[in-house]
Coordinates of C-alpha atoms in Angstrom, one line a residue:
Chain A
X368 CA 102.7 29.2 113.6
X369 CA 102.8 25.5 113.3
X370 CA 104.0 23.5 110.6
X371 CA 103.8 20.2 112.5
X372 CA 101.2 19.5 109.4
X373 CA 104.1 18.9 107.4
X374 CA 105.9 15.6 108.9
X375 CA 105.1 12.2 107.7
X376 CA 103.5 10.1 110.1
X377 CA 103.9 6.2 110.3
X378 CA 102.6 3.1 111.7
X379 CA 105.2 0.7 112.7
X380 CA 104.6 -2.9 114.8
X381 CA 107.2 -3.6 117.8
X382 CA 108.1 -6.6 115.5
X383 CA 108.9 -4.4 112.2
X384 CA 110.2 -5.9 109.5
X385 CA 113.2 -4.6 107.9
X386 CA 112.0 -3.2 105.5
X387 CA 109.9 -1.1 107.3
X388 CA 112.6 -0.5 108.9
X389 CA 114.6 0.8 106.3
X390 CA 111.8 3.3 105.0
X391 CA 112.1 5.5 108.3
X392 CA 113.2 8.6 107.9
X393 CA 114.7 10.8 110.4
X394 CA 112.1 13.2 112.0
X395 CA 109.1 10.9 110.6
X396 CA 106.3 10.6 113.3
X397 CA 105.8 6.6 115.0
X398 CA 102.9 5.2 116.2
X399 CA 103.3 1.5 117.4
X400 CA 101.4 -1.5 117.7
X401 CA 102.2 -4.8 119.1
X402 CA 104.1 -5.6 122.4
X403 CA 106.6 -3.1 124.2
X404 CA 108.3 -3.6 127.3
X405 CA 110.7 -1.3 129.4
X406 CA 114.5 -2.3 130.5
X407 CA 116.7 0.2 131.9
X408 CA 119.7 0.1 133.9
X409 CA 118.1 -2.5 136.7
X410 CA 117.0 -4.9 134.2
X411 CA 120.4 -4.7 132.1
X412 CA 122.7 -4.9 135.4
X413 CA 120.1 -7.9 136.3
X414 CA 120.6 -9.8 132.3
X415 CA 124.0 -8.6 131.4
X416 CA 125.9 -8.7 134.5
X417 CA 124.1 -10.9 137.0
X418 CA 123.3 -13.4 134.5
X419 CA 119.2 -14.0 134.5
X420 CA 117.6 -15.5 132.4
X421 CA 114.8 -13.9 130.0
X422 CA 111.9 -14.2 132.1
X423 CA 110.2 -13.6 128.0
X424 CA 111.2 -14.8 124.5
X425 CA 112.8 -11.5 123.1
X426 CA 112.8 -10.8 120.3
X427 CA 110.0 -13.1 119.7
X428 CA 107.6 -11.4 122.2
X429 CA 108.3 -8.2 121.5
X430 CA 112.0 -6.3 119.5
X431 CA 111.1 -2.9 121.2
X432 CA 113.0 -2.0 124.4
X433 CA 111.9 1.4 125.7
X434 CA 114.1 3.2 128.1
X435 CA 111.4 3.8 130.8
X436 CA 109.5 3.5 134.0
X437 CA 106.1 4.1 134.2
X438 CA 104.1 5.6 136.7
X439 CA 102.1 2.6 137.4
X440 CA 100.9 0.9 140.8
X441 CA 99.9 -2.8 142.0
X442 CA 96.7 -3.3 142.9
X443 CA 94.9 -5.4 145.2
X444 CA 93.7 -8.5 142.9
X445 CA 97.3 -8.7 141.6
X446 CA 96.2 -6.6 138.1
X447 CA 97.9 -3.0 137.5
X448 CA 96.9 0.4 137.6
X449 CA 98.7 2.3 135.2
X450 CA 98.9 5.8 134.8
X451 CA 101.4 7.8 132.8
X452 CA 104.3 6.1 130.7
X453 CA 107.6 8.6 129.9
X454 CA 111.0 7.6 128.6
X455 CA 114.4 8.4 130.2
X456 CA 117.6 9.4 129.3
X457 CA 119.3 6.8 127.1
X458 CA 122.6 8.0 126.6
X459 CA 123.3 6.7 130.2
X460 CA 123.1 2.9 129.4
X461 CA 125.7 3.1 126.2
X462 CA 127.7 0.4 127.9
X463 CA 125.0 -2.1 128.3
X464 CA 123.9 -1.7 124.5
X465 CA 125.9 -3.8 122.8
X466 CA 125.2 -6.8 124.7
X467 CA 121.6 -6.2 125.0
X468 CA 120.7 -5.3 121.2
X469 CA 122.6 -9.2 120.4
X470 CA 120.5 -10.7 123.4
X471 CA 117.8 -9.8 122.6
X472 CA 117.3 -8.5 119.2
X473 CA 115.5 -5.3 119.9
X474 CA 115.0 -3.4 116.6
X475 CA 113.6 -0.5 118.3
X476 CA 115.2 1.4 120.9
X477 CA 112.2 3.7 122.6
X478 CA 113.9 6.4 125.4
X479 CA 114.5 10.0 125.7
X480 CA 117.3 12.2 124.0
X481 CA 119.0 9.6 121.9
X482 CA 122.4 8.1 121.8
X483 CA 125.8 9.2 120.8
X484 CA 127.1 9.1 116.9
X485 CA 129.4 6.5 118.1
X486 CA 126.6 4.1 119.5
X487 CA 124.5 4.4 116.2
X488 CA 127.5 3.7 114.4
X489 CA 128.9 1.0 116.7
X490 CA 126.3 -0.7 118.2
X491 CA 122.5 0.3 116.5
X492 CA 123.5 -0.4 112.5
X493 CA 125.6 -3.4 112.9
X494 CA 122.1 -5.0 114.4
X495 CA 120.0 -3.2 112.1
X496 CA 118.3 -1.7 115.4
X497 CA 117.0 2.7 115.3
X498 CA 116.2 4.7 118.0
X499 CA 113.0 6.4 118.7
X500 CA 112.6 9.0 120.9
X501 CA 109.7 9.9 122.5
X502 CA 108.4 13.5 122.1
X503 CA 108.1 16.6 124.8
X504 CA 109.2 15.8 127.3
X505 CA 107.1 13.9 127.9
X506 CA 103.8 13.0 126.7
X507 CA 103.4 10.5 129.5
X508 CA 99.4 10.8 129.0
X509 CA 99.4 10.3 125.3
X510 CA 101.3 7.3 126.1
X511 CA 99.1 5.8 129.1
X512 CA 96.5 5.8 126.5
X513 CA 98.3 4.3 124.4
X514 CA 98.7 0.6 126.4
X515 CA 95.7 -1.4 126.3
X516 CA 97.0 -3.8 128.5
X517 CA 99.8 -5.2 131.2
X518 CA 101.0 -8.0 130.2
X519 CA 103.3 -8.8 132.7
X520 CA 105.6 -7.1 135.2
X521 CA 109.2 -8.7 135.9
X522 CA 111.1 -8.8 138.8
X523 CA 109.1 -6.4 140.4
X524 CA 109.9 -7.6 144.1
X525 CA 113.4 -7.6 143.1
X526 CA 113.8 -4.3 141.4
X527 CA 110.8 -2.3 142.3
X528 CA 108.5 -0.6 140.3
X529 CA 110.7 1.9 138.2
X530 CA 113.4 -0.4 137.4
X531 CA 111.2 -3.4 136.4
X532 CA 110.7 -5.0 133.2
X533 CA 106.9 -4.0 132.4
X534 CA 105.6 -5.7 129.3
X535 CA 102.8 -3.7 127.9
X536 CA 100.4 -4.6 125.4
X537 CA 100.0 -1.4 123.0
X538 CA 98.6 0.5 120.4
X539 CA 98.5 3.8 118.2
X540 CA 101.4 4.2 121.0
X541 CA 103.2 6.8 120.5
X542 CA 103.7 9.6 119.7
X543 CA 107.6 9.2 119.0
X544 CA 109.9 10.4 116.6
X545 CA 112.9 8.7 114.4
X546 CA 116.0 10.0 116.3
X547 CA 118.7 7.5 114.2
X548 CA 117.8 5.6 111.3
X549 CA 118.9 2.5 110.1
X550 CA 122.2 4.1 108.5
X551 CA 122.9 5.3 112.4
X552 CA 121.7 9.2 111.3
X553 CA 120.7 11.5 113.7
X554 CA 118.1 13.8 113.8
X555 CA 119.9 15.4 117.1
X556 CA 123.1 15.4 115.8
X557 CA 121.8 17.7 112.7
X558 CA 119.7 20.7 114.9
X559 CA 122.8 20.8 117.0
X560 CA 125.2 21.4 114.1
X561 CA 122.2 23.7 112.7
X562 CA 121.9 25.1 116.0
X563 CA 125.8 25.5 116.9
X564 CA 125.8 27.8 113.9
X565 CA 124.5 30.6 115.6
X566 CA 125.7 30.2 118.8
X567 CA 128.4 32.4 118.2
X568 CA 126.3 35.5 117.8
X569 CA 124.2 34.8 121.2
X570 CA 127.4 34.5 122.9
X571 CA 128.9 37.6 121.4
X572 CA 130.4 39.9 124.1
X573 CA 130.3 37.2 127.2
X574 CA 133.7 35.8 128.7
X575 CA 134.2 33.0 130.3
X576 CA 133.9 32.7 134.5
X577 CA 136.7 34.4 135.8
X578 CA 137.1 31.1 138.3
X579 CA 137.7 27.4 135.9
X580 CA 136.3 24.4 137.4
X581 CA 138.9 21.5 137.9
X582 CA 137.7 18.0 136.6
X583 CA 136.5 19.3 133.2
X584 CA 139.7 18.4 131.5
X585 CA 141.5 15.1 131.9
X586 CA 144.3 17.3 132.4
X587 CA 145.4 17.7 136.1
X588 CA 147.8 20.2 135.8
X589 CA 145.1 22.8 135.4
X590 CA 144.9 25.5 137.4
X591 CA 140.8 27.2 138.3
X592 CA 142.7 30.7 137.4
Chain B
X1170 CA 93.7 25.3 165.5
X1171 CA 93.7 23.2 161.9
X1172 CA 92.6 19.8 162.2
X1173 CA 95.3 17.6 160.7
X1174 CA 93.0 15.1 159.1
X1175 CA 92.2 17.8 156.8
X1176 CA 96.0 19.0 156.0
X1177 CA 96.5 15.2 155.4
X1178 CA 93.9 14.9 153.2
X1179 CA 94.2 18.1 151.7
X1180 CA 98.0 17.5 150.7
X1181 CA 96.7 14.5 148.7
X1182 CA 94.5 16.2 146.7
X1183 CA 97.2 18.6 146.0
X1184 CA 99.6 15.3 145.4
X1185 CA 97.1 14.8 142.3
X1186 CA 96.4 18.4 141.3
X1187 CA 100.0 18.6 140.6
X1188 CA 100.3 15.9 138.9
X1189 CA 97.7 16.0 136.9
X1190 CA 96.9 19.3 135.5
X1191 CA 99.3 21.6 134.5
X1192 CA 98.6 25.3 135.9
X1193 CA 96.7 27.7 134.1
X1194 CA 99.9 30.6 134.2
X1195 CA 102.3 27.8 132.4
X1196 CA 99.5 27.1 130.0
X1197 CA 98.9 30.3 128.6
X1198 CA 102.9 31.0 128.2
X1199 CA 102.8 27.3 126.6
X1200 CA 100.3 28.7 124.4
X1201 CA 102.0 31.9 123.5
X1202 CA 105.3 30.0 122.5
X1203 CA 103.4 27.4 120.4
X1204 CA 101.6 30.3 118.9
X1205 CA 105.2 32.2 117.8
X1206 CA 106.9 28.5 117.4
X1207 CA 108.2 28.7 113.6
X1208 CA 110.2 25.2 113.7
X1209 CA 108.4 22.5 111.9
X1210 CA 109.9 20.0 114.8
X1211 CA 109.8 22.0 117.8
X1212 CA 106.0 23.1 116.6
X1213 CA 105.0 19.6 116.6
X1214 CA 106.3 18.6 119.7
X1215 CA 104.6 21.5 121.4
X1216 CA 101.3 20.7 120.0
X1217 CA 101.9 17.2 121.3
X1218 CA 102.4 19.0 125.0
X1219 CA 99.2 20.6 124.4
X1220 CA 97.4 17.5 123.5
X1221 CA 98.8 15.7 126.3
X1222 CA 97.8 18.1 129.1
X1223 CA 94.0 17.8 127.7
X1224 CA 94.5 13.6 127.7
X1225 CA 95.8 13.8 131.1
X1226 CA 92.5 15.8 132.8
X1227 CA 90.0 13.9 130.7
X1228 CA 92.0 10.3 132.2
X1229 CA 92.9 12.0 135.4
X1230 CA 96.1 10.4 134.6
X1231 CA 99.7 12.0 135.2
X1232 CA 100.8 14.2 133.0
X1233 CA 104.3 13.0 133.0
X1234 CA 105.4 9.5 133.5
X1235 CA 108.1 10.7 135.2
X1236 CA 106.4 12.0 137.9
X1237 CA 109.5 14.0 139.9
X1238 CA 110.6 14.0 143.1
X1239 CA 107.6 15.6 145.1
X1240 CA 108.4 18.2 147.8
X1241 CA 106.6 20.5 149.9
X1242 CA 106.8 23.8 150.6
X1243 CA 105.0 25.0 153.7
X1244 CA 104.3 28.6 154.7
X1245 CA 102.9 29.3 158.6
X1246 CA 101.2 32.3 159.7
X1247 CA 102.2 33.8 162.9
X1248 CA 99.4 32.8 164.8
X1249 CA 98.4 29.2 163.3
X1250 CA 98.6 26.2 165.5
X1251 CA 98.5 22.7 164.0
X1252 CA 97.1 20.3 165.9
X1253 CA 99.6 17.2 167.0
X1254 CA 102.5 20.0 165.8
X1255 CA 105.3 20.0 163.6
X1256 CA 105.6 16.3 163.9
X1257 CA 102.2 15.3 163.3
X1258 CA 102.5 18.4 160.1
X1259 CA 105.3 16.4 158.4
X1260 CA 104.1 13.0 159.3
X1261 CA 101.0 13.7 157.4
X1262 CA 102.5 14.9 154.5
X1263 CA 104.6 12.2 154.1
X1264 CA 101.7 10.1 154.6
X1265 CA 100.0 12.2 151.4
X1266 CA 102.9 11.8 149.2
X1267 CA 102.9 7.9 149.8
X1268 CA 99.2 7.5 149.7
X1269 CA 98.8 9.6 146.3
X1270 CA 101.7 7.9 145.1
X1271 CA 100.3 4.6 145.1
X1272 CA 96.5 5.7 144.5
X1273 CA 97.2 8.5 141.0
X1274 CA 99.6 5.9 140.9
X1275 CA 103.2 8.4 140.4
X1276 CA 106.0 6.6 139.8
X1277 CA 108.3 5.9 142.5
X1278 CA 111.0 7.7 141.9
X1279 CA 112.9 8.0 145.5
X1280 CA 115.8 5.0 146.2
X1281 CA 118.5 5.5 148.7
X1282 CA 121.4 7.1 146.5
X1283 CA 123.8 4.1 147.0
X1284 CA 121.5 0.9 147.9
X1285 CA 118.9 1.9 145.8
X1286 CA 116.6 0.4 148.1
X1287 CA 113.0 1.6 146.8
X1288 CA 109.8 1.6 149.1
X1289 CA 107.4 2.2 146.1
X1290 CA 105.7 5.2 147.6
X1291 CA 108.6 8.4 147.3
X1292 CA 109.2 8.6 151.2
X1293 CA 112.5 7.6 152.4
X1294 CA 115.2 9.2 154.1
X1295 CA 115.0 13.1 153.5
X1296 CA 112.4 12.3 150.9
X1297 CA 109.9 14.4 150.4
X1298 CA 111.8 17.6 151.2
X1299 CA 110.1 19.9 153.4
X1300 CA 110.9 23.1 153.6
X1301 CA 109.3 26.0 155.8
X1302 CA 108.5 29.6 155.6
X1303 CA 106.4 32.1 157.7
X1304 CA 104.2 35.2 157.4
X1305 CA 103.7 37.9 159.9
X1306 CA 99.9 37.6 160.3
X1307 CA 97.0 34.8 160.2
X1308 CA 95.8 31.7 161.8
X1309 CA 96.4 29.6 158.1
X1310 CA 99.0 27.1 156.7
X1311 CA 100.1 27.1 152.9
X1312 CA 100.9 24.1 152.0
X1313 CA 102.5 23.9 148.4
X1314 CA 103.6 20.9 146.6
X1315 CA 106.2 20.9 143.3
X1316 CA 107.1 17.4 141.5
X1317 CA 110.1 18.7 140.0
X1318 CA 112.1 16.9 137.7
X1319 CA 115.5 15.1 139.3
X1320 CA 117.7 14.4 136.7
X1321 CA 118.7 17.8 134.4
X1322 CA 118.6 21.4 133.7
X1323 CA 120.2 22.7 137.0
X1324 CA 123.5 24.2 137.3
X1325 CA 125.6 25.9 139.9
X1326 CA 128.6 28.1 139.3
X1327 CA 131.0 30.5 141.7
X1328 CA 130.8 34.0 140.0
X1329 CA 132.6 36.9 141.1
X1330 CA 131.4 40.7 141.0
X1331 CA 134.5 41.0 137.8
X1332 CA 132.0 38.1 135.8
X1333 CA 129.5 41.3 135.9
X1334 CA 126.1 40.9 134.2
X1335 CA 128.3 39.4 130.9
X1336 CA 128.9 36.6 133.4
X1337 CA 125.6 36.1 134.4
X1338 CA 124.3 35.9 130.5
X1339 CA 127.2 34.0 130.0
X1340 CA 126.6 31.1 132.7
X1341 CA 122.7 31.4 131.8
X1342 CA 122.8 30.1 127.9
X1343 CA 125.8 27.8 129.1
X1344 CA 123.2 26.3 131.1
X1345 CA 120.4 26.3 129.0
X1346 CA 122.5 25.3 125.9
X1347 CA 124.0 22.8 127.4
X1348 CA 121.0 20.6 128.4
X1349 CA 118.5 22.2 126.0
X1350 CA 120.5 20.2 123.2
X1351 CA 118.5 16.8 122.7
X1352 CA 115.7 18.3 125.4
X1353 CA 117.0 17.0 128.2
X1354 CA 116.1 20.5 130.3
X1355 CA 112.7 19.3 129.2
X1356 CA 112.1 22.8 127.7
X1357 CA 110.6 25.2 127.4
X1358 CA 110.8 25.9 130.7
X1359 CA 110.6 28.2 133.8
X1360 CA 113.6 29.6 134.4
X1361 CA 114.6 29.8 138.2
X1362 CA 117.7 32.2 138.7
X1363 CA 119.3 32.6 142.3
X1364 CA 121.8 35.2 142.6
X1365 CA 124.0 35.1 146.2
X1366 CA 123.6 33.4 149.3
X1367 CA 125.9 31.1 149.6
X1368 CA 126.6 27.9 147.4
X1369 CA 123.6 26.1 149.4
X1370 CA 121.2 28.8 149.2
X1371 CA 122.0 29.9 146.2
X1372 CA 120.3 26.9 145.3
X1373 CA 117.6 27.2 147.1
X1374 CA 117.0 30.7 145.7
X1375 CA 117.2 29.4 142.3
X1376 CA 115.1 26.3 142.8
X1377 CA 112.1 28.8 144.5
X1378 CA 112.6 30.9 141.8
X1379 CA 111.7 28.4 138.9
X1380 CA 108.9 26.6 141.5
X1381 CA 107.1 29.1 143.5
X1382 CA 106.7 32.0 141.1
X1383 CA 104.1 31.9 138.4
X1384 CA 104.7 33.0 134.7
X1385 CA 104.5 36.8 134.4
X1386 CA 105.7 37.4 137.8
X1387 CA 108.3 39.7 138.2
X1388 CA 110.9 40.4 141.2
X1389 CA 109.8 43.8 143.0
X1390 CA 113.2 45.3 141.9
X1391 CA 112.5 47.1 139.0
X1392 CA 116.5 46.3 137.7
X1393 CA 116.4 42.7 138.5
X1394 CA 112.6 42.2 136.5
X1395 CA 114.5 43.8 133.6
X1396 CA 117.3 41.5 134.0
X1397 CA 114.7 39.0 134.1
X1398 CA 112.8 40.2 130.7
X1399 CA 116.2 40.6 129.3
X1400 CA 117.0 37.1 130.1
X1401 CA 114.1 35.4 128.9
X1402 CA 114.1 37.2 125.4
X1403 CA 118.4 36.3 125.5
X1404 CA 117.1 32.2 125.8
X1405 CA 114.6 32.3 123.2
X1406 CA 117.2 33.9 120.8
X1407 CA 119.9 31.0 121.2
X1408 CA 118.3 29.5 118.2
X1409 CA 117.0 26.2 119.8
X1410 CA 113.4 25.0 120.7
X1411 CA 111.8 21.9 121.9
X1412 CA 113.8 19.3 122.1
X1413 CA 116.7 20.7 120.9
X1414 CA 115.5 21.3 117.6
X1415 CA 115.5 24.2 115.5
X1416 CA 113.2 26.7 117.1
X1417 CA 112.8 29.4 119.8
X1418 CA 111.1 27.8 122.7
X1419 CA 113.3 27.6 125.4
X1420 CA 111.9 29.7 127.7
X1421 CA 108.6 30.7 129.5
X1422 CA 110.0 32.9 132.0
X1423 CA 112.6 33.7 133.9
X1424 CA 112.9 34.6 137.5
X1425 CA 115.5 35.8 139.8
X1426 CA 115.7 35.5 143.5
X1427 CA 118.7 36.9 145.3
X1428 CA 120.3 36.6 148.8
X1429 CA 123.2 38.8 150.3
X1430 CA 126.3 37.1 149.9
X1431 CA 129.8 37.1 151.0
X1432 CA 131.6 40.8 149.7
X1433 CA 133.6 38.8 147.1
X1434 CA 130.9 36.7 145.5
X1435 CA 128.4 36.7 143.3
X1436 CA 126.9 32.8 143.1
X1437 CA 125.0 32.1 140.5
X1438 CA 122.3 28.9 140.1
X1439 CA 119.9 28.0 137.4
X1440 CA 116.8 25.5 137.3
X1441 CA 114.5 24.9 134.9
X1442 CA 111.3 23.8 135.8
X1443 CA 109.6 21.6 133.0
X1444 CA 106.9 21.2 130.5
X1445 CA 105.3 19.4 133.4
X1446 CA 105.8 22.5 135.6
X1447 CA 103.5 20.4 138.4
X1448 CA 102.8 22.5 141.7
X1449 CA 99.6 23.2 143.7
X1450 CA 98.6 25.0 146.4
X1451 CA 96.0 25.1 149.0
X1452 CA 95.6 27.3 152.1
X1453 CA 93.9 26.1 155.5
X1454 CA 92.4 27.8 157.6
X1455 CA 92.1 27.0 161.8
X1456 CA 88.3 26.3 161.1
X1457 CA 89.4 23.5 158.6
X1458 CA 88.2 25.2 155.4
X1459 CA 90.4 25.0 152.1
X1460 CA 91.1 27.1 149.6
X1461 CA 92.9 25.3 146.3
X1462 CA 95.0 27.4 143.5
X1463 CA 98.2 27.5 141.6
X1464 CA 100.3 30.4 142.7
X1465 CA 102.2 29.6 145.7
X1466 CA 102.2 33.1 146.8
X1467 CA 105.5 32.6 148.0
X1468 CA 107.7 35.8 147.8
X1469 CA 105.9 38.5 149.8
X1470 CA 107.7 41.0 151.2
X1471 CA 108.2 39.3 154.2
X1472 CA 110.1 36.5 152.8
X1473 CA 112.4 38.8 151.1
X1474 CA 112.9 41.7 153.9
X1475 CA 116.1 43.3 153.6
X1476 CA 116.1 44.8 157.5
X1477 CA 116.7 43.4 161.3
X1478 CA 113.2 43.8 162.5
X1479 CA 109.7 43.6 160.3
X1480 CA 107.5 46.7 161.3
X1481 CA 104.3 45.0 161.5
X1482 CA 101.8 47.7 159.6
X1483 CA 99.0 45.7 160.7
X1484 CA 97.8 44.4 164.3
X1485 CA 98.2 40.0 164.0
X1486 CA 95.0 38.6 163.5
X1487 CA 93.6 36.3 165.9
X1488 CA 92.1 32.5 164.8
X1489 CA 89.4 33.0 162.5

C-alpha cells in the first residue's frame, strides 16, 4: 500500500528563482504560489503566428504557462465562475515552444504528459525553463481550489473560453509533479525505460495483426500483408 | 405521457451528477487498486484522485477540468410517449447540456472540427451525440448521460478469426501500452472492448462497453466474462500504473460487447473510460416522477438478443 509518504514536497512561486529552480528534482511534489495563466494552441497561433501583442508583461506578471483550459463560465456582472482547472496534452504544441519560452520567459511549463527528450534538450534547458505536469489525470478540483482569483481573461471573444488566455491568481496550487528538470531529465522517459523492460514477458506468445496498417512507416512501398 | 419540462430539467441535474461526483462502482474499484498500488508514484497520484473526488462534492465543482464531450444515451420503453416527441426529447437535452454547461460551469469543449467555431455551451453540429435504445415493456424513459474524455485511449483495429484470442490480447496491451505511457489513457480505467459489427459499430460496442456497464459487471456469456477477467488481470500485469509510472493500475475493469460480423472478420475496438468515469442516470416515469442512479442498466437481454423476433414473456404494461 501507499508509499506516496515518501516524495519530497515543495513550494515553488510562478516567478522562481533559479535557484530554486535548479533544486527540483524529478518526481518532487509542486505546490505554487503567485500568478499562472493558460496558453495553448489558440493563444500561441494568436502571439506566434498572427503577431499580437502581449495583452500582459510576461515574464514579469507571471513565468508559468500552463497548458490548459479551465472549465470556467462568464457571469453576469462581468466576474467569473470557475469551476475545475485540468491540463492538456503538451506534446502537441512542440513547434510553438521555442518561440514562446524566448517571448515570454516562462520558467515553468504546467500541462499534461510532458514533452519529448528532444524538446527538453532543445528548447526547455537552453532557457533554463522545467516542465511540470499535473497529476491524475486530472485533479481538476484540487486545482479549482487552488485559484483564489481571476485575474483577467484574454481574447475571450476572439478565442472562446477553452482557448483563452486566463490569468489566474493562485495558491498551494497544485498538486503537480517535476516531469523534466532543469538538466532536461525526464521522469517519463525513465518509468518507460523501467517499464519497457518487462514488456517482453506480457507480450510473450502474441503475434502481430495478421492485416499491417499503411501510413505507420514513411515507407510507401509497404504492403498491409 | 412524460412531461418534458421535467426530462429537461432532469437531464441537467444529471449534466451535474456526472460531472461532479464520480460513481460509487468506479470508486470502490478506485479504492481496491489504491489499496494493492505498490508504486511510490503511481500510489501518490491515486491518492490525489481520491482527494480530488472528495474536493469536488464538498465545492460541487467538476471533477475534471476537462469536462468531456457530453452525450446522451436514451433508452424508451415500448409504451412511453413524450410529450412534443422526439423533437421536443432532443431539443431539450440539448438545451440541458448547454444550460449546465454554463451554470456547473463545464468547459466548452465542442468547436466545429475545421473552423473551430465555439458556442461556449457544447451544442453544435452533431454535438451532444444522442443515441437511442428500447425495451419491450413500460411507460418510462432512461435517460443516461457520459462526459467522456475526447482526445486518447481509443483504438480500432481489423482482426481476422487467424489473429485468434493471441490477437485480441495482443491488440488490447498495444492499446493500453501505447497511451498508458505518460497517462494519456487517463488510467486506470474502464476498459470498453467491442468485438464485431462492423468498423462503425464496432465502435459503438466498445464505447457502450467502457460507458454503460458498471465495474463488476460481467457479459452474460460465461466465455466472454472470463475473457473479460482474463483481460483485466493481463493489463494490470504490463507493469505500468498511473501515469505511466511504475505500478499496476491500469485497469478497473474490462468489458466486452460483441456484434455478429461479416464471416471473415473479427473487428476489434478498445476505449478506456477515465479516472473521471462521469455518467448518470435517471429514469422517468409518464407521471413525471424520477428516479436518479449510476448504472445505466443498459445491456438487458433485449438489447443483446441474438433471434428475429423477441417472445415477450410478460404482457406490456400500460402507463403507470
Amino acid at each position: 500500500m501507499a508509499r506516496h509518504g515518501t516524495l519530497k514536497k515543495v513550494s515553488l512561486s510562478t516567478n522562481p528563482a533559479p535557484e530554486d529552480l535548479a533544486k527540483l528534482e524529478l518526481g518532487n511534489v509542486v505546490y505554487l504560489n503567485g500568478v499562472v495563466y493558460t496558453g495553448r494552441e489558440g493563444v500561441y497561433m494568436k502571439v506566434l503566428e498572427d503577431g499580437a501583442e502581449l495583452p500582459l508583461d510576461l515574464p514579469g506578471e507571471s513565468a508559468a504557462n500552463f497548458h490548459c483550459s479551465p472549465a470556467a463560465a462568464p457571469r453576469d456582472d462581468g466576474t467569473y465562475d470557475l469551476s475545475a482547472v485540468s491540463a492538456t496534452a503538451s506534446f502537441r504544441f512542440t513547434k510553438w515552444m521555442a518561440d514562446w519560452l524566448r517571448i515570454s520567459g516562462a520558467k515553468l511549463i504546467l500541462g499534461k504528459g510532458g514533452m519529448s527528450p528532444e524538446d527538453y534538450r532543445n528548447t526547455f534547458v537552453p532557457n533554463g525553463s522545467v516542465y511540470l505536469t499535473t497529476v491524475g489525470y486530472g485533479t481538476g478540483a484540487l486545482l479549482g481550489r487552488g485559484v483564489t482569483k481571476v485575474r483577467d481573461v484574454h481574447w475571450l471573444d476572439d478565442l472562446g473560453i477553452a482557448q483563452a488566455m486566463w490569468v489566474l491568481e493562485v495558491e498551494n496550487f497544485g498538486p503537480f509533479i517535476v516531469e523534466s528538470d532543469i538538466n532536461g531529465d525526464s521522469l517519463f522517459e525513465r518509468e518507460n525505460k523501467k517499464i519497457a523492460e518487462g514488456l517482453p514477458k506480457i507480450y510473450e506468445g502474441t503475434k502481430p495483426a495478421v492485416l499491417k496498417r499503411f501510413g505507420e512507416t514513411d515507407d510507401r512501398g509497404d504492403e498491409l500483408i | 405521457m412524460i412531461p418534458i419540462d421535467k426530462i429537461q430539467a432532469t437531464a441537467h441535474t444529471l449534466m451535474e451528477m456526472a460531472a461532479i461526483e464520480i460513481p460509487e462502482d468506479y470508486l470502490v474499484g478506485l479504492k481496491k487498486a489504491a489499496a494493492d498500488e505498490t508504486g511510490d508514484l503511481s500510489s501518490f497520484v491515486l491518492q490525489a484522485m481520491l482527494e480530488n473526488y472528495e474536493a469536488a462534492k464538498e465545492d460541487r465543482r467538476a471533477m475534471c477540468g476537462d469536462t468531456g464531450t457530453p452525450r446522451w444515451y436514451v433508452k424508451i420503453a415500448n409504451e412511453a410517449r413524450v410529450e412534443g416527441g422526439p423533437v421536443a426529447l432532443e431539443a431539450a437535452l440539448r438545451g440541458a447540456t448547454a444550460s449546465a454547461t454554463r451554470s456547473i460551469p463545464l468547459r466548452p469543449n465542442r468547436v466545429h472540427p475545421l473552423w473551430r467555431t465555439d458556442h461556449d455551451n457544447n451544442v453544435g453540429i452533431g454535438a451532444p451525440e444522442i443515441e437511442y435504445a428500447y425495451e419491450p415493456e413500460g411507460s418510462w424513459i432512461d435517460l443516461t448521460t457520459v462526459h467522456k474524455g475526447g482526445l486518447f485511449g481509443t483504438d480500432y483495429r481489423m482482426l481476422f478469426p487467424s489473429d485468434g484470442i493471441q490477437g485480441i490480447k495482443r491488440f488490447y496491451l498495444d492499446s493500453l501500452v501505447a497511451f498508458g505511457k505518460r497517462g494519456l489513457a487517463c488510467q486506470p480505467a474502464i476498459i470498453g472492448v467491442g468485438l464485431g459489427g462492423s468498423k462503425d459499430a464496432c465502435m459503438v460496442h466498445g464505447k457502450r462497453a467502457a460507458c454503460l456497464r458498471t465495474v463488476g459487471d460481467r457479459n452474460p456469456d460465461p466465455k466472454i466474462a472470463e475473457l473479460e477477467m482474463e483481460l483485466t488481470e493481463l493489463g494490470n500485469n504490463i507493469g505500468m500504473g498511473a501515469m505511466g509510472f511504475v505500478g499496476k493500475s491500469m485497469v478497473i475493469d474490462t468489458h466486452i460487447e460483441v456484434g455478429y460480423c461479416h464471416t471473415g472478420a473479427m473487428q476489434m475496438s478498445v476505449h478506456a473510460f477515465c479516472l473521471s468515469s462521469r455518467r448518470a442516470c435517471a429514469r422517468v416515469y409518464a407521471g413525471g416522477s424520477v428516479e436518479y442512479r449510476t448504472d445505466p442498466e443498459w445491456y438487458t437481454p433485449y438489447q443483446r438478443r441474438e433471434t428475429v423476433t423477441w417472445p415477450a414473456t410478460e404482457p406490456s404494461r400500460k402507463s403507470a
